[in-house]
XYZ file of C-alpha atoms in Angstrom:
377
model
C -123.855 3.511 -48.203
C -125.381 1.187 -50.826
C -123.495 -1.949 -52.259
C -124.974 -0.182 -55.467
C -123.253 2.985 -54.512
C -120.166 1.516 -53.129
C -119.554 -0.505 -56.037
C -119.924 2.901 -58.296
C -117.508 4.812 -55.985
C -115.303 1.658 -55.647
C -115.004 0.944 -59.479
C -114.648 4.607 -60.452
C -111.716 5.785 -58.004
C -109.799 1.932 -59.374
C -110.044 3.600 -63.042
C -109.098 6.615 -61.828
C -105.882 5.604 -59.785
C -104.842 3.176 -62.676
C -104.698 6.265 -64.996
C -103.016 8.951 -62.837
C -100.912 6.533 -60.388
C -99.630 3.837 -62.046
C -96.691 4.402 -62.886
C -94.071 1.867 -61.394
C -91.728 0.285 -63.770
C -92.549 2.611 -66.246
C -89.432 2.943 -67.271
C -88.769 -0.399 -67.683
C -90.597 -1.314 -70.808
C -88.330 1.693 -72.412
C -85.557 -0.563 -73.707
C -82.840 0.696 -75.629
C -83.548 4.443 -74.099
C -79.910 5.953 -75.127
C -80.723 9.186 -72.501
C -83.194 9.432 -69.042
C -83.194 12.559 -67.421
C -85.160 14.072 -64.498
C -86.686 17.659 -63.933
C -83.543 19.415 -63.807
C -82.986 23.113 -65.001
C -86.715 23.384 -65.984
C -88.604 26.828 -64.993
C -92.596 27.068 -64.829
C -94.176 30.335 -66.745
C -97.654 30.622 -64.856
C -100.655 31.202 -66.741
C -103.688 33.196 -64.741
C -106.954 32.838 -64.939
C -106.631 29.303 -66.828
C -105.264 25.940 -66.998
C -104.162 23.499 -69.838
C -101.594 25.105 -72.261
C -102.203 21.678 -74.690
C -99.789 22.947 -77.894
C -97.369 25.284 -79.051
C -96.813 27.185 -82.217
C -94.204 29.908 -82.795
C -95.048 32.349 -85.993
C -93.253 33.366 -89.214
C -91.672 36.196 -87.811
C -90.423 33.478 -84.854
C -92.759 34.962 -82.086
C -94.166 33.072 -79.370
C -94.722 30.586 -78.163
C -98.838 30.870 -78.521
C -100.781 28.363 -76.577
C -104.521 27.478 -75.822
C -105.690 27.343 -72.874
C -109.094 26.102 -70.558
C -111.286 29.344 -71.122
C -110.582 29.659 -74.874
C -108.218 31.680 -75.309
C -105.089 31.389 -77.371
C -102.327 33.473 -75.398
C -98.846 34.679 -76.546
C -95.732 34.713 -74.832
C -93.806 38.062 -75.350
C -90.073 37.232 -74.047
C -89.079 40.514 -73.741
C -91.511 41.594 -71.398
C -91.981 37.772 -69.655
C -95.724 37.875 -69.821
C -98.705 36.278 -71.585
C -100.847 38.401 -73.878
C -104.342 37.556 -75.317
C -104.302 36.720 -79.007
C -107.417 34.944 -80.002
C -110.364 33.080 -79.235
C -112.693 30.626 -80.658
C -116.149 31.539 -79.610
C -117.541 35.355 -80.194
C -119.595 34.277 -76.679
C -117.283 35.116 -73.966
C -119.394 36.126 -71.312
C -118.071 33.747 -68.044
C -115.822 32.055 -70.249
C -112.717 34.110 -68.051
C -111.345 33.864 -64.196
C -110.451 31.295 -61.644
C -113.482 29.026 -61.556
C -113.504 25.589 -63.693
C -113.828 26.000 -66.766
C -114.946 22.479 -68.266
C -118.619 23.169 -67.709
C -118.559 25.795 -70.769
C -115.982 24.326 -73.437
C -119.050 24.196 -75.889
C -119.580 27.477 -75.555
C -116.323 29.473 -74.719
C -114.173 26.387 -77.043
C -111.503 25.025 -76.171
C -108.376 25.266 -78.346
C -106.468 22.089 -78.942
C -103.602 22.019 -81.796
C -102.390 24.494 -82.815
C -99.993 25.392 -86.401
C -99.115 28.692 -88.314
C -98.810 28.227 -91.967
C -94.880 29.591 -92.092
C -95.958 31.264 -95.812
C -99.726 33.070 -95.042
C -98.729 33.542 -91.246
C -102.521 32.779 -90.612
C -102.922 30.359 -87.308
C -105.093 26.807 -87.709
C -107.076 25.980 -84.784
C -108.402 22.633 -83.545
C -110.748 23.827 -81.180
C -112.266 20.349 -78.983
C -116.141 21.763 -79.570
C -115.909 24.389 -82.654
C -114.210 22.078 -85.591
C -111.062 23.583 -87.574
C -110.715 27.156 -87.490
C -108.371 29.534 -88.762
C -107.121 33.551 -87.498
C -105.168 35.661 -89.189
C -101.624 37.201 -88.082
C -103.247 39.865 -85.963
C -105.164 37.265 -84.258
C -109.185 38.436 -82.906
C -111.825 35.957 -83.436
C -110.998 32.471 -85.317
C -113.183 31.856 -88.495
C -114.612 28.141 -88.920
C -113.379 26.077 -92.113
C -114.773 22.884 -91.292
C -116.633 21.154 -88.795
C -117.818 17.980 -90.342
C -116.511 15.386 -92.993
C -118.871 13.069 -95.572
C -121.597 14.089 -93.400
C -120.292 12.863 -89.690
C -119.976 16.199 -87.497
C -116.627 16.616 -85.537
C -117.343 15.949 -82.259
C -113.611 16.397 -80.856
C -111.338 18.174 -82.958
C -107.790 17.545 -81.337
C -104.399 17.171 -83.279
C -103.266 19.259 -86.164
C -100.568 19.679 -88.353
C -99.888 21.552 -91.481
C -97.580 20.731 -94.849
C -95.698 23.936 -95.459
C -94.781 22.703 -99.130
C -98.924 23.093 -99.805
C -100.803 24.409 -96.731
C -102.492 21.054 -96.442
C -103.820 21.120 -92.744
C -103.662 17.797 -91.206
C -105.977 17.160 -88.470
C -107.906 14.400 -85.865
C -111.375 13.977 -84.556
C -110.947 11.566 -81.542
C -114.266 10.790 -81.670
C -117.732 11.426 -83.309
C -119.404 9.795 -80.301
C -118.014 12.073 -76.444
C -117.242 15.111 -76.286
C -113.915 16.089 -74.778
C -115.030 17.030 -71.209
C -115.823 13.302 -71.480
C -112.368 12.074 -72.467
C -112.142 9.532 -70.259
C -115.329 8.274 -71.238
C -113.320 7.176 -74.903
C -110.604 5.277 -73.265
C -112.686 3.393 -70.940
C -115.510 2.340 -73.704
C -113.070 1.505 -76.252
C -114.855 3.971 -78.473
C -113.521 3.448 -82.039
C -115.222 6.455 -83.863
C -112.210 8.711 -84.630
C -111.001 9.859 -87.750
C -107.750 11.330 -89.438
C -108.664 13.979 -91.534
C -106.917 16.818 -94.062
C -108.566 20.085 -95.123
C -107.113 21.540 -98.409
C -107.196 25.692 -97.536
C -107.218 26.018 -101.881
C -110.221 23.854 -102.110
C -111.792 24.376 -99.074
C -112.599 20.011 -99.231
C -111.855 18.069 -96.358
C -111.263 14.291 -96.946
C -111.377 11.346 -94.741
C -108.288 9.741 -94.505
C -108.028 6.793 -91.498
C -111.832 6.280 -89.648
C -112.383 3.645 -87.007
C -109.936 5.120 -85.029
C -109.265 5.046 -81.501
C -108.894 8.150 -79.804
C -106.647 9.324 -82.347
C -105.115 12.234 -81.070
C -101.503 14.260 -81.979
C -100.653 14.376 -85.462
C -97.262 14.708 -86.807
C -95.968 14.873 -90.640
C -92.542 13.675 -91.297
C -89.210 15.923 -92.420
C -89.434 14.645 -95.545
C -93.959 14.309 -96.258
C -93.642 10.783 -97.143
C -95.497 9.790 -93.788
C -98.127 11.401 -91.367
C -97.990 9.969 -87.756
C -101.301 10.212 -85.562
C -101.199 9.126 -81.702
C -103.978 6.001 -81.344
C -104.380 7.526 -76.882
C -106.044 4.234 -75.723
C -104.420 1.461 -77.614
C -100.832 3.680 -76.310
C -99.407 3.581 -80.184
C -98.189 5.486 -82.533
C -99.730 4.665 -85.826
C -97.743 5.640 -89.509
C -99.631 6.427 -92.356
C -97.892 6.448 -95.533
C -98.793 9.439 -98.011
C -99.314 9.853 -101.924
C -96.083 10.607 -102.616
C -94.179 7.544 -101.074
C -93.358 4.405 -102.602
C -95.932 2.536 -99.622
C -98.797 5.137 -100.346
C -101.695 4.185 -98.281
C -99.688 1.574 -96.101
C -100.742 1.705 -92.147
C -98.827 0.303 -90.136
C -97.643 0.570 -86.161
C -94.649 2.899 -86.088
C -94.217 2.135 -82.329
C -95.784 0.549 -78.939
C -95.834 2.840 -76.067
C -96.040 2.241 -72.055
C -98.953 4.949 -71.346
C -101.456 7.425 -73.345
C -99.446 9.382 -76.144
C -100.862 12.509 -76.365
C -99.575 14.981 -79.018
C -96.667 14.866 -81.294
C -94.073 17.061 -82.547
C -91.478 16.748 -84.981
C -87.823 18.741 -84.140
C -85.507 19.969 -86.589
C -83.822 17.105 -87.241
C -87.089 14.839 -88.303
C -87.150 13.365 -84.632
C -90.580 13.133 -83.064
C -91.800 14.109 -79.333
C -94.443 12.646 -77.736
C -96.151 13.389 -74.758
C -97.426 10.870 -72.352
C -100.465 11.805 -70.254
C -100.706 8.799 -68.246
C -99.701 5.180 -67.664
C -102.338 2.132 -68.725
C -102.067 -0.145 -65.936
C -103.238 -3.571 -65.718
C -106.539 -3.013 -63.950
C -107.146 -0.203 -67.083
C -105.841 -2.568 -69.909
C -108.000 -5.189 -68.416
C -110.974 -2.577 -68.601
C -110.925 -1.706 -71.994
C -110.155 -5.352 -73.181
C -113.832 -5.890 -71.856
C -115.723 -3.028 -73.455
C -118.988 -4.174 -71.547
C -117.276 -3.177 -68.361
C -116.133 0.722 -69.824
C -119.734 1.318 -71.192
C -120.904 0.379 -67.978
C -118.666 2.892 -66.226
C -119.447 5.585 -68.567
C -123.324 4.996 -67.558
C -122.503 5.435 -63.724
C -123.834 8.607 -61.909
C -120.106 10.277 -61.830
C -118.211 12.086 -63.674
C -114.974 10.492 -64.120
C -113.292 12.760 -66.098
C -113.143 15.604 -62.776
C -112.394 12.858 -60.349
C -109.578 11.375 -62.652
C -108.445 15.376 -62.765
C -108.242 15.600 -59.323
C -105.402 12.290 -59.235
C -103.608 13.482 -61.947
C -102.894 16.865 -60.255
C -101.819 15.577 -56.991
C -100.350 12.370 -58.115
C -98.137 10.763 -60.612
C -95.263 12.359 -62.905
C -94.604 14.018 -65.591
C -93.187 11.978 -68.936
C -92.257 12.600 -72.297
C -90.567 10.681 -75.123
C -88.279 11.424 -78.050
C -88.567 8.828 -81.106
C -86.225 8.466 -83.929
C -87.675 8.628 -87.378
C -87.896 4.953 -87.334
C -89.973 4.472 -83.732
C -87.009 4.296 -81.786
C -86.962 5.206 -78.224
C -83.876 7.802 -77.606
C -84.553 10.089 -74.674
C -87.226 9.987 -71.820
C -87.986 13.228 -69.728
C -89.772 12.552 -66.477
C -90.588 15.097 -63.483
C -91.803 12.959 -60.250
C -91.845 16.701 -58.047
C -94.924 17.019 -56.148
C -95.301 20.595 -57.785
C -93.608 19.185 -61.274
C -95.342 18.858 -64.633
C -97.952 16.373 -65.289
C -100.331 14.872 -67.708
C -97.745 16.086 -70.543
C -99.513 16.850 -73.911
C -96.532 18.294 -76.007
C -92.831 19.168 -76.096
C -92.052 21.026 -78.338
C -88.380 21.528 -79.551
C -86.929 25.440 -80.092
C -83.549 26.319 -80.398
C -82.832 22.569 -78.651
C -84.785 23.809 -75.699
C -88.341 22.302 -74.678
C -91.779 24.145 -73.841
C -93.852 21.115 -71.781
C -97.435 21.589 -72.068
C -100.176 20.034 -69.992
C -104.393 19.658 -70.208
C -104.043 20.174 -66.835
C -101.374 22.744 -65.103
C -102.039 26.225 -64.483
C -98.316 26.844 -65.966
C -96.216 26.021 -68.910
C -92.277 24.123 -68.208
C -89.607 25.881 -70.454
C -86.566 23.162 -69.998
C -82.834 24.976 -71.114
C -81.058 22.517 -72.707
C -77.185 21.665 -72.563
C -75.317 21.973 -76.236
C -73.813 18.390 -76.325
C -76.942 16.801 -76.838
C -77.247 13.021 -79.435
């Protein structure tokens, strides 16, 4: 082997260890955590044919969950029969876009559906689809329409978080960067790429507006109980970022709503104006280092492999599973972790439903429904 060759191989598997592996001591940078608790009383609802349930959404009428998954498909879960039925998709070109094989190779032409929101008053479904833009179906689902795929003249490149105002129908959305594509993610974190944007589209006046740029990796979006804030996930700088809308006293403000010990992914708000975030992975110090020195990621991303499927290939056999519940103010007040071999992993949403939890993952070929106990803080 060539010292050329070995250094590639050598430099890529370090990157992708410290992103799937590292994870000792996690726990201990979560001061003032008021509740830990482990994998217990969690089931797994398989998925066939695909991977990567990313978000949730439950409709007016309180079906669901519906969930996107690798091959473009948005899927609905029908309790009373316990199985998965098709309910949309996001590209009208679906030949081998379906079955077991991997389906990364064809996001940009089969899509790959990323948030996901039902405005509570229309019943009509907003899409962030990773390669199509914004899209929107209706309550009978089929093929999504496109509202928007590019704002003050910058195309999206990877249309990821979403959230909608149900006072308005404002759709709140992220673009994590104008620069990779998302079968490149790894390729943002490791460059320091700083080309994302937060965005809203206005469904009366069909205008989308720029509303944070230099972003990056921005990634779940979140509004708060009352509107006054918006909260997007920054993945490689592991924050939390608060945004401060209109209608608030501090409209405009940014500011850092909280520091986190890995890569938040998306975030969800519960009933009680709490936020979850999940946590796909652990920064560790050879990482941090990394993208500290951006010359060192660009080089990496210029190497002949592809580190997003070799960093796949850790996360699935390695690491744990984490999520985090946050007060309204940033405060850390219950961590969820799964360290089980066959557990979840690379966590992109909770979301909270009748105070019990549906786990998603970019990466699992299953979704983990955790029952809660009543005498929860």
């Amino acid at each position: 082997m060539s010292s050329k060759l070995f250094l590639t191989t050598f430099s890529i598997l370090l990157v992708s260890a410290s992103l799937s592996l590292d994870y000792i001591n996690i726990l201990s940078h979560l001061f003032n955590t008021k509740k830990y608790l482990s994998n217990e009383n969690h089931v797994t609802i398989p998925i066939e044919g695909a991977v990567g349930p990313e978000s949730f959404a439950f409709d007016p009428h309180h079906g669901g969950p519906y969930t996107g998954v690798s091959d473009g498909r948005i899927i609905k879960w029908l309790e009373n029969e316990r199985r998965w039925i098709d309910f949309a998709v996001t590209s009208q070109h679906r030949d081998g876009c379906e079955g077991s094989h991997e389906h990364e190779q064809r996001e940009h032409i089969c899509g790959r559906p990323l948030g996901l929101r039902f405005d509570q008053t229309t019943g009509a479904l907003y899409i962030a689809d990773a390669y199509m833009g914004l899209l929107v179906v209706g309550p009978e689902g089929g093929l999504a329409t496109k509202v928007a795929d590019q704002a003050q003249g910058t195309p999206f490149a990877f249309t990821n978080g979403l959230d909608i105002d149900q006072r308005n129908g404002i759709v709140y959305f992220s673009d994590s960067s104008s620069r990779y594509r998302r079968r490149d993610y790894i390729s943002v974190i490791v460059s320091g790429d700083n080309t994302g944007r937060l965005m809203k589209y206005d469904p009366q006046s069909k205008e989308t507006t720029v509303l944070l740029s230099n972003l990056t990796f921005p990634n779940g979006v979140s509004l708060s109980k009352d509107g006054d804030f918006i909260l997007v996930s920054e993945t490689t700088n592991c924050r939390i970022l608060r945004l401060w809308l209109h209608h608030s006293s501090n409209a405009g403000k940014v500011e850092i709503f909280t520091e986190l010990p890995g890569f938040p992914d998306n975030i969800r708000r519960n009933p009680k104006g709490e936020f979850w975030v999940g946590i796909h992975g652990r920064r560790g110090r050879f990482l941090k280092w990394v993208i500290s020195h951006h010359w060192i990621g660009n080089a990496l991303t210029k190497l002949p492999f592809d580190m997003t499927r070799l960093y796949s290939y850790f996360a699935r056999w390695g690491g744990i599973g984490l999520a985090m519940r946050l007060s309204e103010d940033g405060e850390v007040l219950e961590v969820l972790e799964d360290k089980s071999i066959n557990g979840w992993k690379c966590v992109s949403e909770v979301e909270e439903r009748d105070r019990d939890l549906w786990i998603g993952s970019i990466r699992m070929p299953f979704v983990a429904y955790k029952k809660r106990s009543s005498n929860r803080n």
